Amino acid sequence: MAVPAIEALALLREGNRRFVNEVRHGAGVSQARRRELVDGQEPLAIILGCSDSRVPAEIVFDQGLGDLFVIRVAGNIVAPSQIGSVEFAAAQFCTRLVVVLGHTQCGAIEATLEQLQRRTEDQSRNLRSIVDRVRPAVWTLLETDLRNDPPAMLRQAVRANIRMSVNQLSHGSAILEQLIDEEGLMIVGAEYSLETGEVEFFDGLPRAQT
Ligand SMILES: [Zn+2]
């Protein structure tokens, strides 16, 4: 049975609250739970998060084995393999909630802003492929007054990049569009604060949830 997106979202919010308050259940990682999952999984949410070592999705949402289908890539960018992974999980496991989870002080976003401002050429082609995916979300910020306030610019850029990923997932796949229209799939953007441990959901929510 698919857990409706709104319910999954509430469970993630509760889990994050436990994490912040240091009352994590830490349940769901027992050997018994592992055995239960041998024959299948029904993850309650798909998370497209950043690879940053400080933002492990299962820990910050206090979830266990089999609860989250997690895709991690620097800068939580959307490339075809990320879309394919989300399609796979949404179609195979009936998971109805997708969360793009960015975070404050993201190094991939910082590197992109730096590259846009200094045109550094010493990047590897592979690293550049990440920067290239972030750039469309953030380059217009460089033409605003935020130029003079680098910390504020980074904050805005992190959010702009999360919004872009939500948008790309929402409109970049016929399979996902169909699941949104017919099965109640929800794709939302969220930002994890390294400073507080809190996850703020801020994009793609139905009005009652904001
Ligand atoms: Zn990051």
mmCIF file of N, CA, C and O in Angstrom, residues 5 9 12-13 16 45-50 55 61 75-78 96-104 155 157-170 180 185-193 198-206 209-210:
data_model
loop_
_atom_site.group_PDB
_atom_site.id
_atom_site.type_symbol
_atom_site.label_atom_id
_atom_site.label_comp_id
_atom_site.label_asym_id
_atom_site.label_seq_id
_atom_site.Cartn_x
_atom_site.Cartn_y
_atom_site.Cartn_z
ATOM 1 N N ALA A 5 1.497 10.998 -0.191
ATOM 2 C CA ALA A 5 2.613 11.952 -0.080
ATOM 3 C C ALA A 5 2.528 12.803 1.190
ATOM 4 O O ALA A 5 3.534 13.016 1.876
ATOM 5 N N LEU A 9 5.277 13.024 4.125
ATOM 6 C CA LEU A 9 5.878 14.308 4.487
ATOM 7 C C LEU A 9 5.787 14.529 6.002
ATOM 8 O O LEU A 9 6.758 14.960 6.646
ATOM 9 N N LEU A 12 8.378 12.459 7.747
ATOM 10 C CA LEU A 12 9.734 13.024 7.640
ATOM 11 C C LEU A 12 9.899 14.207 8.585
ATOM 12 O O LEU A 12 10.939 14.374 9.223
ATOM 13 N N ARG A 13 8.859 15.023 8.668
ATOM 14 C CA ARG A 13 8.925 16.181 9.573
ATOM 15 C C ARG A 13 9.080 15.721 11.020
ATOM 16 O O ARG A 13 9.873 16.276 11.773
ATOM 17 N N ASN A 16 12.624 14.405 11.558
ATOM 18 C CA ASN A 16 13.611 15.484 11.662
ATOM 19 C C ASN A 16 13.513 16.171 13.024
ATOM 20 O O ASN A 16 14.536 16.539 13.628
ATOM 21 N N ALA A 45 9.680 7.529 1.071
ATOM 22 C CA ALA A 45 10.032 8.716 0.290
ATOM 23 C C ALA A 45 11.285 8.458 -0.535
ATOM 24 O O ALA A 45 12.118 7.612 -0.189
ATOM 25 N N ILE A 46 11.373 9.198 -1.630
ATOM 26 C CA ILE A 46 12.574 9.206 -2.467
ATOM 27 C C ILE A 46 13.282 10.529 -2.168
ATOM 28 O O ILE A 46 12.652 11.585 -2.208
ATOM 29 N N ILE A 47 14.562 10.450 -1.838
ATOM 30 C CA ILE A 47 15.293 11.675 -1.509
ATOM 31 C C ILE A 47 16.407 11.878 -2.528
ATOM 32 O O ILE A 47 17.249 10.990 -2.715
ATOM 33 N N LEU A 48 16.395 13.042 -3.185
ATOM 34 C CA LEU A 48 17.538 13.422 -4.010
ATOM 35 C C LEU A 48 18.322 14.442 -3.199
ATOM 36 O O LEU A 48 17.912 15.601 -3.070
ATOM 37 N N GLY A 49 19.426 13.989 -2.601
ATOM 38 C CA GLY A 49 20.159 14.860 -1.697
ATOM 39 C C GLY A 49 21.592 15.088 -2.155
ATOM 40 O O GLY A 49 22.067 14.473 -3.109
ATOM 41 N N CYS A 50 22.272 15.985 -1.437
ATOM 42 C CA CYS A 50 23.677 16.252 -1.735
ATOM 43 C C CYS A 50 24.548 15.177 -1.061
ATOM 44 O O CYS A 50 24.186 14.620 -0.029
ATOM 45 N N VAL A 55 25.097 15.578 5.694
ATOM 46 C CA VAL A 55 23.656 15.544 5.422
ATOM 47 C C VAL A 55 23.172 14.150 5.016
ATOM 48 O O VAL A 55 22.641 13.953 3.932
ATOM 49 N N PHE A 61 16.471 12.491 9.030
ATOM 50 C CA PHE A 61 15.026 12.233 9.121
ATOM 51 C C PHE A 61 14.716 11.089 10.088
ATOM 52 O O PHE A 61 13.574 10.655 10.187
ATOM 53 N N GLY A 75 25.657 18.662 -4.920
ATOM 54 C CA GLY A 75 24.798 19.739 -5.408
ATOM 55 C C GLY A 75 23.372 19.306 -5.705
ATOM 56 O O GLY A 75 22.606 20.068 -6.291
ATOM 57 N N ASN A 76 22.992 18.090 -5.300
ATOM 58 C CA ASN A 76 21.645 17.552 -5.598
ATOM 59 C C ASN A 76 21.132 17.972 -6.974
ATOM 60 O O ASN A 76 20.030 18.497 -7.119
ATOM 61 N N ILE A 77 21.964 17.739 -7.956
ATOM 62 C CA ILE A 77 21.636 18.124 -9.335
ATOM 63 C C ILE A 77 20.778 17.045 -10.000
ATOM 64 O O ILE A 77 20.739 15.903 -9.552
ATOM 65 N N VAL A 78 20.117 17.453 -11.065
ATOM 66 C CA VAL A 78 19.296 16.516 -11.827
ATOM 67 C C VAL A 78 19.930 16.282 -13.189
ATOM 68 O O VAL A 78 19.977 17.168 -14.031
ATOM 69 N N ARG A 96 5.285 7.845 -3.104
ATOM 70 C CA ARG A 96 4.540 9.000 -3.615
ATOM 71 C C ARG A 96 5.149 10.351 -3.251
ATOM 72 O O ARG A 96 4.624 11.390 -3.600
ATOM 73 N N LEU A 97 6.248 10.334 -2.518
ATOM 74 C CA LEU A 97 6.863 11.609 -2.147
ATOM 75 C C LEU A 97 8.323 11.636 -2.612
ATOM 76 O O LEU A 97 9.074 10.696 -2.352
ATOM 77 N N VAL A 98 8.677 12.707 -3.312
ATOM 78 C CA VAL A 98 10.063 12.930 -3.718
ATOM 79 C C VAL A 98 10.527 14.228 -3.062
ATOM 80 O O VAL A 98 9.843 15.245 -3.160
ATOM 81 N N VAL A 99 11.666 14.177 -2.379
ATOM 82 C CA VAL A 99 12.199 15.379 -1.736
ATOM 83 C C VAL A 99 13.565 15.706 -2.337
ATOM 84 O O VAL A 99 14.461 14.859 -2.335
ATOM 85 N N VAL A 100 13.713 16.908 -2.868
ATOM 86 C CA VAL A 100 15.039 17.400 -3.248
ATOM 87 C C VAL A 100 15.597 18.069 -1.996
ATOM 88 O O VAL A 100 15.037 19.055 -1.504
ATOM 89 N N LEU A 101 16.663 17.500 -1.453
ATOM 90 C CA LEU A 101 17.191 17.970 -0.170
ATOM 91 C C LEU A 101 18.548 18.647 -0.352
ATOM 92 O O LEU A 101 19.581 17.989 -0.436
ATOM 93 N N GLY A 102 18.513 19.971 -0.426
ATOM 94 C CA GLY A 102 19.761 20.730 -0.457
ATOM 95 C C GLY A 102 20.130 21.117 0.967
ATOM 96 O O GLY A 102 19.475 20.725 1.922
ATOM 97 N N HIS A 103 21.187 21.894 1.096
ATOM 98 C CA HIS A 103 21.590 22.291 2.452
ATOM 99 C C HIS A 103 22.381 23.580 2.430
ATOM 100 O O HIS A 103 22.964 23.959 1.414
ATOM 101 N N THR A 104 22.396 24.251 3.584
ATOM 102 C CA THR A 104 23.158 25.490 3.705
ATOM 103 C C THR A 104 24.648 25.194 3.498
ATOM 104 O O THR A 104 25.106 24.076 3.718
ATOM 105 N N ARG A 155 23.183 31.718 0.197
ATOM 106 C CA ARG A 155 21.891 31.237 0.712
ATOM 107 C C ARG A 155 20.834 31.198 -0.390
ATOM 108 O O ARG A 155 20.126 30.209 -0.558
ATOM 109 N N ALA A 157 21.388 31.162 -3.595
ATOM 110 C CA ALA A 157 21.785 30.249 -4.668
ATOM 111 C C ALA A 157 21.434 28.808 -4.310
ATOM 112 O O ALA A 157 20.992 28.032 -5.163
ATOM 113 N N VAL A 158 21.623 28.441 -3.049
ATOM 114 C CA VAL A 158 21.273 27.083 -2.604
ATOM 115 C C VAL A 158 19.793 26.829 -2.873
ATOM 116 O O VAL A 158 19.396 25.809 -3.427
ATOM 117 N N ARG A 159 18.965 27.797 -2.500
ATOM 118 C CA ARG A 159 17.518 27.624 -2.683
ATOM 119 C C ARG A 159 17.133 27.620 -4.163
ATOM 120 O O ARG A 159 16.276 26.851 -4.586
ATOM 121 N N ALA A 160 17.764 28.512 -4.922
ATOM 122 C CA ALA A 160 17.449 28.558 -6.359
ATOM 123 C C ALA A 160 17.792 27.222 -7.017
ATOM 124 O O ALA A 160 17.066 26.729 -7.880
ATOM 125 N N ASN A 161 18.880 26.620 -6.574
ATOM 126 C CA ASN A 161 19.289 25.335 -7.150
ATOM 127 C C ASN A 161 18.324 24.210 -6.763
ATOM 128 O O ASN A 161 18.007 23.339 -7.573
ATOM 129 N N ILE A 162 17.839 24.245 -5.535
ATOM 130 C CA ILE A 162 16.846 23.242 -5.107
ATOM 131 C C ILE A 162 15.577 23.397 -5.944
ATOM 132 O O ILE A 162 15.029 22.419 -6.467
ATOM 133 N N ARG A 163 15.132 24.662 -6.102
ATOM 134 C CA ARG A 163 13.919 24.906 -6.898
ATOM 135 C C ARG A 163 14.089 24.402 -8.320
ATOM 136 O O ARG A 163 13.181 23.827 -8.906
ATOM 137 N N MET A 164 15.287 24.625 -8.877
ATOM 138 C CA MET A 164 15.512 24.182 -10.253
ATOM 139 C C MET A 164 15.422 22.659 -10.337
ATOM 140 O O MET A 164 14.841 22.112 -11.280
ATOM 141 N N SER A 165 15.999 21.967 -9.365
ATOM 142 C CA SER A 165 15.936 20.495 -9.396
ATOM 143 C C SER A 165 14.494 20.008 -9.277
ATOM 144 O O SER A 165 14.092 19.063 -9.970
ATOM 145 N N VAL A 166 13.717 20.648 -8.404
ATOM 146 C CA VAL A 166 12.295 20.271 -8.271
ATOM 147 C C VAL A 166 11.593 20.448 -9.614
ATOM 148 O O VAL A 166 10.859 19.579 -10.087
ATOM 149 N N ASN A 167 11.870 21.590 -10.237
ATOM 150 C CA ASN A 167 11.262 21.902 -11.521
ATOM 151 C C ASN A 167 11.660 20.898 -12.603
ATOM 152 O O ASN A 167 10.832 20.434 -13.382
ATOM 153 N N GLN A 168 12.929 20.534 -12.605
ATOM 154 C CA GLN A 168 13.406 19.595 -13.629
ATOM 155 C C GLN A 168 12.799 18.210 -13.439
ATOM 156 O O GLN A 168 12.486 17.526 -14.412
ATOM 157 N N LEU A 169 12.647 17.810 -12.191
ATOM 158 C CA LEU A 169 12.023 16.498 -11.952
ATOM 159 C C LEU A 169 10.537 16.547 -12.294
ATOM 160 O O LEU A 169 9.974 15.587 -12.815
ATOM 161 N N SER A 170 9.913 17.693 -12.003
ATOM 162 C CA SER A 170 8.469 17.800 -12.220
ATOM 163 C C SER A 170 8.109 17.862 -13.699
ATOM 164 O O SER A 170 7.013 17.475 -14.088
ATOM 165 N N ILE A 180 2.350 12.258 -11.177
ATOM 166 C CA ILE A 180 1.879 13.475 -10.489
ATOM 167 C C ILE A 180 0.381 13.665 -10.774
ATOM 168 O O ILE A 180 -0.420 13.867 -9.866
ATOM 169 N N LEU A 185 1.663 11.753 -6.921
ATOM 170 C CA LEU A 185 3.094 11.925 -6.624
ATOM 171 C C LEU A 185 3.363 13.406 -6.340
ATOM 172 O O LEU A 185 2.858 14.278 -7.035
ATOM 173 N N MET A 186 4.142 13.662 -5.296
ATOM 174 C CA MET A 186 4.453 15.039 -4.935
ATOM 175 C C MET A 186 5.977 15.205 -4.940
ATOM 176 O O MET A 186 6.687 14.352 -4.401
ATOM 177 N N ILE A 187 6.456 16.280 -5.551
ATOM 178 C CA ILE A 187 7.897 16.554 -5.576
ATOM 179 C C ILE A 187 8.124 17.875 -4.862
ATOM 180 O O ILE A 187 7.597 18.909 -5.289
ATOM 181 N N VAL A 188 8.846 17.837 -3.757
ATOM 182 C CA VAL A 188 9.015 19.050 -2.956
ATOM 183 C C VAL A 188 10.491 19.371 -2.753
ATOM 184 O O VAL A 188 11.359 18.497 -2.835
ATOM 185 N N GLY A 189 10.757 20.641 -2.489
ATOM 186 C CA GLY A 189 12.119 21.093 -2.224
ATOM 187 C C GLY A 189 12.297 21.362 -0.747
ATOM 188 O O GLY A 189 11.382 21.870 -0.080
ATOM 189 N N ALA A 190 13.470 21.014 -0.215
ATOM 190 C CA ALA A 190 13.725 21.230 1.204
ATOM 191 C C ALA A 190 15.193 21.602 1.396
ATOM 192 O O ALA A 190 16.058 21.236 0.598
ATOM 193 N N GLU A 191 15.424 22.348 2.458
ATOM 194 C CA GLU A 191 16.796 22.753 2.775
ATOM 195 C C GLU A 191 17.131 22.319 4.197
ATOM 196 O O GLU A 191 16.399 22.619 5.147
ATOM 197 N N TYR A 192 18.248 21.627 4.323
ATOM 198 C CA TYR A 192 18.744 21.216 5.642
ATOM 199 C C TYR A 192 19.710 22.283 6.133
ATOM 200 O O TYR A 192 20.593 22.728 5.389
ATOM 201 N N SER A 193 19.527 22.684 7.386
ATOM 202 C CA SER A 193 20.425 23.678 7.957
ATOM 203 C C SER A 193 21.546 22.987 8.729
ATOM 204 O O SER A 193 21.286 22.291 9.715
ATOM 205 N N GLU A 198 17.748 21.496 11.310
ATOM 206 C CA GLU A 198 16.349 21.479 10.859
ATOM 207 C C GLU A 198 16.239 21.410 9.346
ATOM 208 O O GLU A 198 17.029 22.025 8.632
ATOM 209 N N VAL A 199 15.224 20.680 8.886
ATOM 210 C CA VAL A 199 14.906 20.650 7.463
ATOM 211 C C VAL A 199 13.682 21.527 7.247
ATOM 212 O O VAL A 199 12.652 21.336 7.889
ATOM 213 N N GLU A 200 13.835 22.505 6.358
ATOM 214 C CA GLU A 200 12.689 23.349 6.024
ATOM 215 C C GLU A 200 12.190 22.988 4.630
ATOM 216 O O GLU A 200 12.949 23.055 3.663
ATOM 217 N N PHE A 201 10.924 22.586 4.564
ATOM 218 C CA PHE A 201 10.314 22.303 3.265
ATOM 219 C C PHE A 201 9.786 23.618 2.722
ATOM 220 O O PHE A 201 9.023 24.303 3.393
ATOM 221 N N PHE A 202 10.170 23.991 1.517
ATOM 222 C CA PHE A 202 9.771 25.327 1.060
ATOM 223 C C PHE A 202 9.307 25.396 -0.379
ATOM 224 O O PHE A 202 8.950 26.466 -0.855
ATOM 225 N N ASP A 203 9.328 24.303 -1.105
ATOM 226 C CA ASP A 203 8.938 24.402 -2.515
ATOM 227 C C ASP A 203 8.081 23.213 -2.916
ATOM 228 O O ASP A 203 8.358 22.085 -2.516
ATOM 229 N N GLY A 204 7.032 23.481 -3.681
ATOM 230 C CA GLY A 204 6.216 22.400 -4.232
ATOM 231 C C GLY A 204 5.174 21.860 -3.276
ATOM 232 O O GLY A 204 4.550 20.837 -3.544
ATOM 233 N N LEU A 205 4.965 22.545 -2.137
ATOM 234 C CA LEU A 205 3.988 22.056 -1.158
ATOM 235 C C LEU A 205 2.595 22.536 -1.498
ATOM 236 O O LEU A 205 2.420 23.646 -1.974
ATOM 237 N N PRO A 206 1.580 21.707 -1.210
ATOM 238 C CA PRO A 206 0.231 22.226 -1.331
ATOM 239 C C PRO A 206 0.052 23.360 -0.333
ATOM 240 O O PRO A 206 0.719 23.375 0.704
ATOM 241 N N GLN A 209 0.178 23.165 3.475
ATOM 242 C CA GLN A 209 1.379 22.606 4.118
ATOM 243 C C GLN A 209 2.496 23.620 4.311
ATOM 244 O O GLN A 209 3.516 23.303 4.874
ATOM 245 N N THR A 210 2.321 24.822 3.762
ATOM 246 C CA THR A 210 3.438 25.767 3.826
ATOM 247 C C THR A 210 3.442 26.565 5.113
ATOM 248 O O THR A 210 2.515 26.489 5.894
#
